[in-house]
């Protein structure tokens, strides 16, 4: 423990936090606008016209937790992926590799930056949504778990994407063809119980489903799947992603060339 680079870890973490706080209009305020637009369009076009209920829950209360979580995961992913990608493109990745950091310290600092951004976005978006949809949180502990664990998962995926990508085009491909479809097809806007049996089972293979479903349960008390299974899936996935990211960074995979 005496050889742990606490000062370097704290400095790198602060750099990650200040990096997104300096463009707060883009990183914190823009997600509010996007989420409220989704909420307005969906409730006006789908929910309000018929007073629609989803599993006895008013539609706007059903989608609100999913919209909040969608903003969280997108921003946690964007923080770590863009950080590494910019370091590569600008040729300053050496500033990350040369100091006496271990792979674990770099992984921790970068991912905690993503978790911080995801958590802050979740808080400000939830506060904004509350002005229009005065929700209640039935299980505060579960809400915090899913907020932090989901931010961590997407921060780790963003870190792995940043390691693998060699251009912004490759980074955009992961965002457009993997992250966005998985988040949109995770039951954010609907109950997966409405799906045909085959697609209902497919949804259970999507880790984003467990994030949305568990977070919604924390707010409404309703879940499409098992909360215990969801927590286990997210926890195991995070452990696997962390070990992989730490290993690749320690080896300098696609970072030293």
Coordinates of C-alpha atoms in Angstrom, one line a residue, residues 48-195:
X48 CA -51.3 11.6 -22.5
X49 CA -53.7 11.1 -25.4
X50 CA -55.2 8.0 -23.9
X51 CA -54.1 8.1 -20.3
X52 CA -52.1 5.0 -21.1
X53 CA -51.0 2.8 -18.3
X54 CA -48.1 0.3 -18.4
X55 CA -48.6 -2.5 -15.9
X56 CA -50.9 -0.1 -13.9
X57 CA -48.3 2.6 -13.9
X58 CA -49.0 6.0 -15.7
X59 CA -46.8 6.0 -18.8
X60 CA -44.8 9.2 -17.9
X61 CA -43.9 7.6 -14.5
X62 CA -43.0 4.4 -16.2
X63 CA -40.5 5.9 -18.7
X64 CA -39.0 8.6 -16.4
X65 CA -36.5 6.3 -14.7
X66 CA -35.5 4.8 -18.0
X67 CA -34.8 8.2 -19.5
X68 CA -32.7 9.2 -16.5
X69 CA -30.7 6.0 -16.8
X70 CA -30.2 6.4 -20.5
X71 CA -28.7 9.8 -19.9
X72 CA -26.4 8.4 -17.2
X73 CA -25.0 5.6 -19.3
X74 CA -24.5 7.6 -22.4
X75 CA -22.5 10.3 -20.5
X76 CA -20.4 7.8 -18.5
X77 CA -19.5 6.1 -21.7
X78 CA -18.7 9.3 -23.5
X79 CA -16.4 10.5 -20.7
X80 CA -13.9 7.7 -20.7
X81 CA -14.0 6.9 -24.4
X82 CA -13.4 10.5 -25.5
X83 CA -10.7 11.0 -22.9
X84 CA -8.5 8.2 -24.2
X85 CA -9.4 9.0 -27.9
X86 CA -8.4 12.6 -27.5
X87 CA -5.1 11.6 -25.8
X88 CA -4.3 9.4 -28.8
X89 CA -5.3 11.8 -31.5
X90 CA -3.4 14.7 -29.8
X91 CA -0.4 12.6 -29.2
X92 CA -0.4 13.2 -25.4
X93 CA -1.1 9.6 -24.4
X94 CA 2.6 9.4 -23.4
X95 CA 1.7 11.8 -20.5
X96 CA -0.5 9.0 -19.1
X97 CA 1.9 6.1 -19.8
X98 CA 5.2 7.6 -18.6
X99 CA 4.4 8.6 -15.0
X100 CA 4.7 5.8 -12.4
X101 CA 1.1 4.6 -12.7
X102 CA 0.0 1.0 -12.6
X103 CA -2.7 -0.3 -14.9
X104 CA -5.0 -0.5 -11.9
X105 CA -4.4 3.1 -10.9
X106 CA -5.1 4.4 -14.5
X107 CA -8.2 2.2 -14.8
X108 CA -9.5 3.5 -11.4
X109 CA -8.8 7.2 -12.1
X110 CA -10.3 7.2 -15.6
X111 CA -13.4 5.1 -14.7
X112 CA -14.1 7.1 -11.6
X113 CA -14.1 10.2 -13.8
X114 CA -16.8 8.6 -15.9
X115 CA -18.7 7.4 -12.9
X116 CA -18.6 11.0 -11.5
X117 CA -20.0 12.4 -14.7
X118 CA -22.7 9.7 -15.0
X119 CA -23.7 10.3 -11.4
X120 CA -23.9 14.1 -11.7
X121 CA -25.9 13.8 -15.0
X122 CA -28.3 11.4 -13.2
X123 CA -28.8 13.8 -10.4
X124 CA -29.4 16.9 -12.5
X125 CA -31.6 15.1 -15.0
X126 CA -33.6 13.5 -12.3
X127 CA -34.1 16.9 -10.6
X128 CA -35.3 18.3 -14.0
X129 CA -37.6 15.4 -14.7
X130 CA -39.1 15.8 -11.2
X131 CA -40.4 19.2 -12.1
X132 CA -42.7 17.6 -14.7
X133 CA -43.1 14.1 -13.3
X134 CA -43.1 14.3 -9.5
X135 CA -41.9 10.7 -8.9
X136 CA -41.1 9.0 -5.7
X137 CA -38.2 6.7 -5.0
X138 CA -39.4 3.5 -3.3
X139 CA -36.0 1.9 -2.8
X140 CA -33.3 4.6 -2.3
X141 CA -30.5 2.0 -1.7
X142 CA -31.3 0.2 -5.0
X143 CA -31.5 3.5 -6.9
X144 CA -28.0 4.4 -5.7
X145 CA -26.6 0.9 -6.5
X146 CA -28.0 1.0 -10.1
X147 CA -26.8 4.6 -10.6
X148 CA -23.3 3.9 -9.5
X149 CA -23.0 0.3 -10.9
X150 CA -24.4 1.3 -14.3
X151 CA -22.1 4.4 -14.5
X152 CA -19.2 2.1 -13.7
X153 CA -20.2 -0.4 -16.4
X154 CA -20.5 2.2 -19.1
X155 CA -17.3 4.0 -18.0
X156 CA -15.5 0.7 -18.3
X157 CA -17.0 0.0 -21.8
X158 CA -16.0 3.5 -22.8
X159 CA -12.5 2.9 -21.5
X160 CA -12.2 -0.4 -23.6
X161 CA -13.7 1.4 -26.6
X162 CA -11.1 4.2 -26.2
X163 CA -8.3 1.6 -26.0
X164 CA -9.5 -0.2 -29.1
X165 CA -10.4 2.8 -31.3
X166 CA -7.8 4.4 -33.5
X167 CA -10.0 7.1 -34.9
X168 CA -13.2 9.0 -34.0
X169 CA -14.9 7.1 -36.8
X170 CA -14.3 3.8 -35.0
X171 CA -15.4 5.4 -31.7
X172 CA -18.6 6.7 -33.4
X173 CA -19.3 3.2 -34.8
X174 CA -19.4 1.7 -31.3
X175 CA -21.6 4.5 -30.1
X176 CA -24.0 4.3 -33.0
X177 CA -24.1 0.5 -33.6
X178 CA -23.7 -0.8 -30.1
X179 CA -24.4 1.6 -27.2
X180 CA -27.4 3.4 -28.7
X181 CA -29.3 0.3 -29.9
X182 CA -28.7 -1.5 -26.6
X183 CA -30.0 1.4 -24.6
X184 CA -33.0 2.0 -26.8
X185 CA -33.9 -1.7 -27.0
X186 CA -33.6 -2.3 -23.2
X187 CA -37.2 -1.6 -22.2
X188 CA -36.7 2.1 -21.7
X189 CA -39.9 3.1 -23.5
X190 CA -42.0 -0.1 -23.0
X191 CA -42.4 -3.2 -20.9
X192 CA -40.6 -6.1 -22.5
X193 CA -43.6 -8.3 -21.4
X194 CA -45.3 -6.8 -24.4
X195 CA -42.8 -8.5 -26.8

